[in-house]
mmCIF file of C-alpha atoms in Angstrom:
data_model
loop_
_atom_site.group_PDB
_atom_site.id
_atom_site.type_symbol
_atom_site.label_atom_id
_atom_site.label_comp_id
_atom_site.label_asym_id
_atom_site.label_seq_id
_atom_site.Cartn_x
_atom_site.Cartn_y
_atom_site.Cartn_z
ATOM 1 C CA MET A 21 107.761 16.781 43.102
ATOM 2 C CA ILE A 22 110.230 14.020 44.750
ATOM 3 C CA GLU A 23 112.100 15.811 48.164
ATOM 4 C CA ARG A 24 114.341 14.796 50.764
ATOM 5 C CA GLY A 25 113.658 14.850 54.115
ATOM 6 C CA ALA A 26 110.476 16.116 53.623
ATOM 7 C CA GLY A 27 107.556 16.402 55.348
ATOM 8 C CA GLU A 28 107.331 15.432 59.769
ATOM 9 C CA GLY A 29 107.976 11.722 61.039
ATOM 10 C CA ASP A 30 110.887 9.094 60.304
ATOM 11 C CA ALA A 31 111.418 9.950 56.238
ATOM 12 C CA ALA A 32 112.500 13.625 57.659
ATOM 13 C CA ALA A 33 114.759 13.102 60.242
ATOM 14 C CA SER A 34 116.242 9.973 57.661
ATOM 15 C CA GLY A 35 116.001 12.186 54.723
ATOM 16 C CA GLU A 36 113.903 9.828 52.772
ATOM 17 C CA PRO A 37 113.194 10.943 49.721
ATOM 18 C CA VAL A 38 109.149 11.406 49.302
ATOM 19 C CA LEU A 39 106.658 12.672 47.092
ATOM 20 C CA ALA A 40 105.676 16.199 47.790
ATOM 21 C CA ALA A 41 103.666 16.946 44.718
ATOM 22 C CA HIS A 42 102.257 14.818 41.829
ATOM 23 C CA GLU A 43 99.813 15.792 38.978
ATOM 24 C CA TYR A 44 99.242 13.337 35.764
ATOM 25 C CA GLY A 45 96.694 14.162 32.844
ATOM 26 C CA LYS A 46 96.985 13.878 28.892
ATOM 27 C CA ALA A 47 98.344 16.659 26.983
ATOM 28 C CA GLY A 48 97.657 17.567 23.262
ATOM 29 C CA VAL A 49 93.469 16.108 22.696
ATOM 30 C CA ARG A 50 92.753 17.931 19.082
ATOM 31 C CA LEU A 51 89.211 17.505 18.835
ATOM 32 C CA ALA A 52 87.450 19.349 15.659
ATOM 33 C CA LYS A 53 83.492 19.327 15.968
ATOM 34 C CA LEU A 54 81.638 19.904 12.499
ATOM 35 C CA ARG A 55 78.295 22.810 13.567
ATOM 36 C CA ARG A 56 76.309 21.957 10.366
ATOM 37 C CA ASP A 57 73.443 24.896 11.568
ATOM 38 C CA ALA A 58 75.449 27.473 12.047
ATOM 39 C CA PRO A 59 74.187 30.834 10.080
ATOM 40 C CA GLY A 60 75.284 30.974 6.410
ATOM 41 C CA GLY A 61 76.439 27.709 6.506
ATOM 42 C CA HIS A 62 78.890 25.257 8.441
ATOM 43 C CA GLU A 63 80.939 25.751 11.449
ATOM 44 C CA ILE A 64 84.391 24.179 12.608
ATOM 45 C CA ILE A 65 85.732 24.057 16.235
ATOM 46 C CA ASP A 66 89.252 23.184 16.564
ATOM 47 C CA LEU A 67 90.264 22.219 19.868
ATOM 48 C CA ASP A 68 93.390 21.099 21.673
ATOM 49 C CA VAL A 69 92.932 20.324 24.993
ATOM 50 C CA GLU A 70 95.652 19.609 27.618
ATOM 51 C CA LEU A 71 93.894 17.818 30.768
ATOM 52 C CA ARG A 72 95.529 17.865 34.145
ATOM 53 C CA LEU A 73 94.629 15.908 37.494
ATOM 54 C CA GLN A 74 95.313 16.576 41.444
ATOM 55 C CA GLY A 75 94.183 14.387 44.160
ATOM 56 C CA ARG A 76 94.778 11.130 45.517
ATOM 57 C CA PHE A 77 97.365 9.419 43.194
ATOM 58 C CA SER A 78 100.366 9.148 45.649
ATOM 59 C CA GLU A 79 99.871 4.932 45.701
ATOM 60 C CA ALA A 80 100.242 4.813 42.503
ATOM 61 C CA TYR A 81 103.787 6.795 42.629
ATOM 62 C CA THR A 82 105.175 5.127 45.770
ATOM 63 C CA ARG A 83 103.794 1.843 45.838
ATOM 64 C CA GLY A 84 103.007 0.605 42.423
ATOM 65 C CA ASP A 85 99.017 0.575 42.830
ATOM 66 C CA ASN A 86 96.698 1.879 40.155
ATOM 67 C CA SER A 87 93.120 1.344 41.604
ATOM 68 C CA LEU A 88 92.370 5.294 41.646
ATOM 69 C CA VAL A 89 93.968 5.934 38.492
ATOM 70 C CA ILE A 90 92.007 7.338 35.707
ATOM 71 C CA ALA A 91 94.054 6.364 32.315
ATOM 72 C CA THR A 92 94.504 8.778 30.168
ATOM 73 C CA ASP A 93 93.138 6.575 27.542
ATOM 74 C CA SER A 94 90.113 7.375 29.591
ATOM 75 C CA CYS A 95 90.266 11.312 30.585
ATOM 76 C CA GLN A 96 90.928 11.513 25.909
ATOM 77 C CA ASN A 97 87.031 9.383 25.550
ATOM 78 C CA ALA A 98 85.189 11.387 27.917
ATOM 79 C CA LEU A 99 86.457 14.604 26.688
ATOM 80 C CA CYS A 100 85.639 13.359 22.913
ATOM 81 C CA VAL A 101 82.185 13.066 25.055
ATOM 82 C CA LEU A 102 81.835 16.184 26.447
ATOM 83 C CA ALA A 103 82.290 17.760 23.187
ATOM 84 C CA ASP A 104 79.877 15.588 21.357
ATOM 85 C CA GLU A 105 77.234 16.791 24.430
ATOM 86 C CA HIS A 106 77.853 20.259 24.318
ATOM 87 C CA PRO A 107 77.496 23.193 21.876
ATOM 88 C CA LEU A 108 80.563 24.339 21.883
ATOM 89 C CA ASP A 109 79.417 27.700 21.280
ATOM 90 C CA ALA A 110 82.576 28.777 23.464
ATOM 91 C CA ILE A 111 85.543 27.630 24.487
ATOM 92 C CA GLU A 112 85.135 28.789 28.329
ATOM 93 C CA PRO A 113 81.987 27.199 29.127
ATOM 94 C CA PHE A 114 83.350 24.061 27.584
ATOM 95 C CA ALA A 115 86.743 23.853 30.104
ATOM 96 C CA ARG A 116 83.940 24.210 32.955
ATOM 97 C CA HIS A 117 82.059 21.384 32.063
ATOM 98 C CA ALA A 118 85.008 19.214 31.613
ATOM 99 C CA ALA A 119 86.897 20.432 34.422
ATOM 100 C CA THR A 120 83.466 19.928 36.732
ATOM 101 C CA HIS A 121 82.407 16.754 34.749
ATOM 102 C CA PHE A 122 86.290 15.147 37.293
ATOM 103 C CA VAL A 123 85.898 16.176 39.845
ATOM 104 C CA GLU A 124 81.835 15.112 40.089
ATOM 105 C CA ARG A 125 82.665 11.630 38.551
ATOM 106 C CA TYR A 126 85.782 10.368 40.673
ATOM 107 C CA ALA A 127 85.854 10.976 44.352
ATOM 108 C CA GLN A 128 89.796 10.552 44.462
ATOM 109 C CA VAL A 129 90.564 13.574 41.965
ATOM 110 C CA GLY A 130 91.020 16.953 43.730
ATOM 111 C CA ARG A 131 91.908 19.075 41.377
ATOM 112 C CA VAL A 132 91.045 19.692 37.612
ATOM 113 C CA GLU A 133 93.019 21.948 34.952
ATOM 114 C CA VAL A 134 91.585 22.540 31.361
ATOM 115 C CA GLU A 135 93.655 24.399 29.370
ATOM 116 C CA ILE A 136 92.159 25.008 25.968
ATOM 117 C CA GLN A 137 93.858 26.532 22.597
ATOM 118 C CA GLN A 138 90.930 27.058 19.468
ATOM 119 C CA ARG A 139 92.347 27.500 16.182
ATOM 120 C CA THR A 140 90.718 30.035 14.098
ATOM 121 C CA TRP A 141 89.118 29.174 10.672
ATOM 122 C CA SER A 142 86.974 31.346 8.621
ATOM 123 C CA ARG A 143 85.386 30.688 5.377
ATOM 124 C CA VAL A 144 86.600 31.306 2.146
ATOM 125 C CA GLN A 145 85.657 34.185 0.406
ATOM 126 C CA LEU A 146 84.624 33.547 -3.161
ATOM 127 C CA GLY A 147 83.249 36.580 -5.547
ATOM 128 C CA GLY A 148 82.997 38.283 -2.378
ATOM 129 C CA ARG A 149 80.804 36.307 -0.091
ATOM 130 C CA PRO A 150 81.553 33.487 2.447
ATOM 131 C CA HIS A 151 81.748 29.797 1.444
ATOM 132 C CA PRO A 152 79.653 28.122 3.357
ATOM 133 C CA THR A 153 81.458 24.894 2.898
ATOM 134 C CA ALA A 154 85.226 25.889 2.655
ATOM 135 C CA PHE A 155 87.490 27.246 4.899
ATOM 136 C CA ILE A 156 91.384 29.089 6.086
ATOM 137 C CA ARG A 157 93.329 28.481 8.715
ATOM 138 C CA GLY A 158 94.666 31.393 10.797
ATOM 139 C CA GLU A 159 97.251 31.671 12.941
ATOM 140 C CA GLU A 160 95.584 33.783 15.931
ATOM 141 C CA ARG A 161 94.048 31.014 18.507
ATOM 142 C CA ALA A 162 91.418 31.971 21.439
ATOM 143 C CA THR A 163 92.683 29.953 24.771
ATOM 144 C CA CYS A 164 91.249 29.148 28.146
ATOM 145 C CA ARG A 165 92.514 28.053 31.136
ATOM 146 C CA VAL A 166 90.068 26.501 33.973
ATOM 147 C CA ALA A 167 90.648 25.185 37.350
ATOM 148 C CA LEU A 168 88.428 23.597 39.631
ATOM 149 C CA ASP A 169 89.873 22.739 42.704
ATOM 150 C CA ARG A 170 87.123 21.201 45.695
ATOM 151 C CA ASP A 171 88.398 23.364 48.251
ATOM 152 C CA ARG A 172 89.766 26.721 46.454
ATOM 153 C CA GLY A 173 86.553 26.649 44.187
ATOM 154 C CA LEU A 174 86.764 27.371 40.391
ATOM 155 C CA GLU A 175 89.516 29.663 38.753
ATOM 156 C CA VAL A 176 88.489 31.026 35.159
ATOM 157 C CA ALA A 177 91.471 33.025 32.502
ATOM 158 C CA SER A 178 90.534 33.827 28.866
ATOM 159 C CA GLY A 179 93.328 34.793 26.189
ATOM 160 C CA LEU A 180 94.400 35.180 23.218
ATOM 161 C CA GLU A 181 97.665 33.730 20.874
ATOM 162 C CA GLY A 182 99.087 34.606 18.102
ATOM 163 C CA LEU A 183 97.796 38.285 17.482
ATOM 164 C CA SER A 184 100.217 39.495 14.838
ATOM 165 C CA LEU A 185 100.470 43.435 14.632
ATOM 166 C CA LEU A 186 102.804 45.741 13.035
ATOM 167 C CA ARG A 187 102.944 49.752 12.088
ATOM 168 C CA SER A 188 105.219 51.266 10.201
ATOM 169 C CA ALA A 189 105.666 54.385 11.399
ATOM 170 C CA GLY A 190 104.874 56.198 15.039
ATOM 171 C CA SER A 191 107.089 53.807 17.458
ATOM 172 C CA SER A 192 110.477 55.157 18.608
ATOM 173 C CA PHE A 193 112.752 53.604 21.250
ATOM 174 C CA GLU A 194 115.640 56.191 22.468
ATOM 175 C CA GLY A 195 117.253 57.755 25.305
ATOM 176 C CA PHE A 196 118.074 54.237 26.923
ATOM 177 C CA SER A 197 120.644 53.072 29.376
ATOM 178 C CA ARG A 198 123.978 54.218 27.429
ATOM 179 C CA ASP A 199 126.874 51.183 29.236
ATOM 180 C CA ALA A 200 129.597 49.818 28.149
ATOM 181 C CA TYR A 201 127.610 46.878 25.771
ATOM 182 C CA ARG A 202 125.147 49.406 24.270
ATOM 183 C CA THR A 203 125.436 49.186 19.932
ATOM 184 C CA LEU A 204 122.058 49.785 18.915
ATOM 185 C CA SER A 205 121.127 53.741 18.521
ATOM 186 C CA ASP A 206 118.654 55.543 19.027
ATOM 187 C CA GLU A 207 115.534 55.012 16.535
ATOM 188 C CA ARG A 208 113.058 58.150 16.021
ATOM 189 C CA ASP A 209 111.084 56.294 13.633
ATOM 190 C CA ARG A 210 111.290 52.484 13.109
ATOM 191 C CA ILE A 211 109.548 49.678 12.594
ATOM 192 C CA LEU A 212 107.422 48.033 15.312
ATOM 193 C CA ALA A 213 105.968 44.637 15.480
ATOM 194 C CA THR A 214 105.111 41.770 17.619
ATOM 195 C CA THR A 215 102.861 38.658 18.054
ATOM 196 C CA VAL A 216 100.791 39.705 21.279
ATOM 197 C CA HIS A 217 100.037 36.760 23.812
ATOM 198 C CA ALA A 218 97.268 37.915 26.248
ATOM 199 C CA HIS A 219 95.721 36.709 29.221
ATOM 200 C CA TRP A 220 92.693 37.731 31.082
ATOM 201 C CA ILE A 221 91.533 36.340 34.667
ATOM 202 C CA HIS A 222 88.280 36.795 35.523
ATOM 203 C CA ALA A 223 86.737 38.588 38.259
ATOM 204 C CA ASP A 224 83.408 36.159 38.913
ATOM 205 C CA PRO A 225 84.791 32.909 37.520
ATOM 206 C CA ALA A 226 81.085 31.331 38.264
ATOM 207 C CA ALA A 227 79.305 34.451 35.968
ATOM 208 C CA HIS A 228 77.846 33.501 32.697
ATOM 209 C CA LEU A 229 79.435 35.948 30.057
ATOM 210 C CA ASP A 230 79.170 36.326 25.907
ATOM 211 C CA TRP A 231 82.604 35.124 26.125
ATOM 212 C CA ASN A 232 83.242 35.226 22.416
ATOM 213 C CA THR A 233 81.584 39.147 22.364
ATOM 214 C CA GLN A 234 84.240 39.740 25.961
ATOM 215 C CA ARG A 235 87.633 38.263 23.278
ATOM 216 C CA THR A 236 86.704 40.077 20.896
ATOM 217 C CA SER A 237 86.106 43.711 22.982
ATOM 218 C CA ILE A 238 89.847 42.781 24.490
ATOM 219 C CA ARG A 239 90.949 41.957 21.227
ATOM 220 C CA ASP A 240 89.775 45.223 19.679
ATOM 221 C CA ALA A 241 90.934 47.010 22.493
ATOM 222 C CA LEU A 242 94.463 45.800 22.042
ATOM 223 C CA ILE A 243 94.943 46.517 18.595
ATOM 224 C CA GLU A 244 93.738 50.017 18.832
ATOM 225 C CA ALA A 245 96.463 50.742 22.007
ATOM 226 C CA PHE A 246 98.874 49.456 19.373
ATOM 227 C CA CYS A 247 98.147 51.138 16.862
ATOM 228 C CA VAL A 248 96.867 54.903 17.957
ATOM 229 C CA PRO A 249 98.853 56.502 20.062
ATOM 230 C CA ALA A 250 102.629 56.851 19.480
ATOM 231 C CA SER A 251 104.958 54.402 20.617
ATOM 232 C CA PRO A 252 107.883 55.448 23.187
ATOM 233 C CA SER A 253 109.063 51.665 23.243
ATOM 234 C CA LEU A 254 107.225 48.501 23.139
ATOM 235 C CA GLN A 255 106.972 48.732 27.253
ATOM 236 C CA HIS A 256 105.080 51.952 27.181
ATOM 237 C CA THR A 257 102.759 50.350 24.550
ATOM 238 C CA LEU A 258 102.302 47.024 26.516
ATOM 239 C CA TYR A 259 101.128 49.028 29.179
ATOM 240 C CA ALA A 260 98.345 51.352 26.773
ATOM 241 C CA MET A 261 97.254 48.133 26.217
ATOM 242 C CA GLY A 262 96.766 46.323 28.997
ATOM 243 C CA ARG A 263 94.873 49.375 30.428
ATOM 244 C CA ALA A 264 92.850 49.535 26.730
ATOM 245 C CA ALA A 265 91.428 46.259 27.556
ATOM 246 C CA LEU A 266 90.742 46.220 31.445
ATOM 247 C CA ALA A 267 88.569 49.462 30.531
ATOM 248 C CA ALA A 268 87.119 47.789 27.747
ATOM 249 C CA CYS A 269 85.732 45.120 29.708
ATOM 250 C CA GLU A 270 84.522 45.055 33.228
ATOM 251 C CA ALA A 271 84.211 41.603 33.773
ATOM 252 C CA ILE A 272 87.973 41.395 33.827
ATOM 253 C CA SER A 273 90.529 41.804 37.438
ATOM 254 C CA SER A 274 93.451 41.361 35.092
ATOM 255 C CA ILE A 275 95.547 40.895 32.197
ATOM 256 C CA GLU A 276 98.735 39.918 31.749
ATOM 257 C CA LEU A 277 100.847 40.455 28.119
ATOM 258 C CA VAL A 278 103.810 39.229 26.920
ATOM 259 C CA LEU A 279 105.037 41.288 23.327
ATOM 260 C CA PRO A 280 108.041 39.771 21.662
ATOM 261 C CA ASN A 281 110.031 42.792 19.485
ATOM 262 C CA HIS A 282 109.876 41.704 16.128
ATOM 263 C CA HIS A 283 112.795 43.451 14.710
ATOM 264 C CA TYR A 284 112.918 45.021 11.120
ATOM 265 C CA THR A 285 117.003 45.638 10.705
ATOM 266 C CA ARG A 286 117.604 48.119 7.466
ATOM 267 C CA VAL A 287 119.561 46.332 5.101
ATOM 268 C CA ASP A 288 122.603 48.711 4.599
ATOM 269 C CA LEU A 289 122.727 49.274 0.616
ATOM 270 C CA THR A 290 125.162 52.029 0.902
ATOM 271 C CA ARG A 291 127.787 49.646 -0.639
ATOM 272 C CA PHE A 292 126.023 49.452 -3.966
ATOM 273 C CA GLY A 293 125.409 53.129 -4.382
ATOM 274 C CA ARG A 294 122.140 53.394 -2.629
ATOM 275 C CA SER A 295 120.504 55.728 -0.132
ATOM 276 C CA PRO A 296 121.217 54.946 3.497
ATOM 277 C CA ASP A 297 117.809 55.492 4.077
ATOM 278 C CA ALA A 298 116.936 52.599 1.336
ATOM 279 C CA GLU A 299 113.271 51.249 2.747
ATOM 280 C CA VAL A 300 114.477 47.705 2.470
ATOM 281 C CA PHE A 301 114.598 46.010 6.349
ATOM 282 C CA GLU A 302 115.607 42.337 7.637
ATOM 283 C CA PRO A 303 112.716 40.783 9.816
ATOM 284 C CA LEU A 304 114.545 38.976 12.239
ATOM 285 C CA ALA A 305 112.102 36.921 13.716
#
């Protein structure tokens, strides 16, 4: 961030632009690790990693002095080496390992943020049995964000993206505000569909947890809360899902949910002599 007249002294008095904040790093680092010793066959760990660095890099911006800059090529190569030496049984410990590496190795680094998305690969089912070396990829992704700051310590957040859910009954949307722009009618029974984006904060970021089991418990709680109670609105369902996730895992202190409403609109087939209640819908997302 570059501000006019920020800070103190002559620059502030003259309104001279100054570098108020800065960070850089490496995004789009794709890593895949093959674990040949997994139970029942191979396991593929497929990651998208983003690394962001803050610290004493201002001279590179203001004077063109690159002496303290860690090349993004070095960042990517380091992540590959770290992935080789780490068991990668869960993404959170690997993100902490990577963040610690950059803080401990480079004195000019004051803060590191590591974000990871893990693509889901599951074994192909053939003849009712999982194939040991063939995989199919799903849309859902596990996520984490780790920040390590020399002054403020460690922060760990986990999450999931791309969990698509739909219920064909038990959802309504009625009694909402009537205003000059309203065209939507009350719905007593509708299709409710969404794609869950969830991120939760760990109360003790340094704890040694069973990260994958924890994520599974939260995921199961989110799905059950979406499916079981009657849904008077997507907002009400979101709140129920958040409460269920917190109840399922005492290790997390908060959860943030984003649930876009994927509308399914009934197609009007009355002009073709069909019933107005024909069960044909147009997905709008």
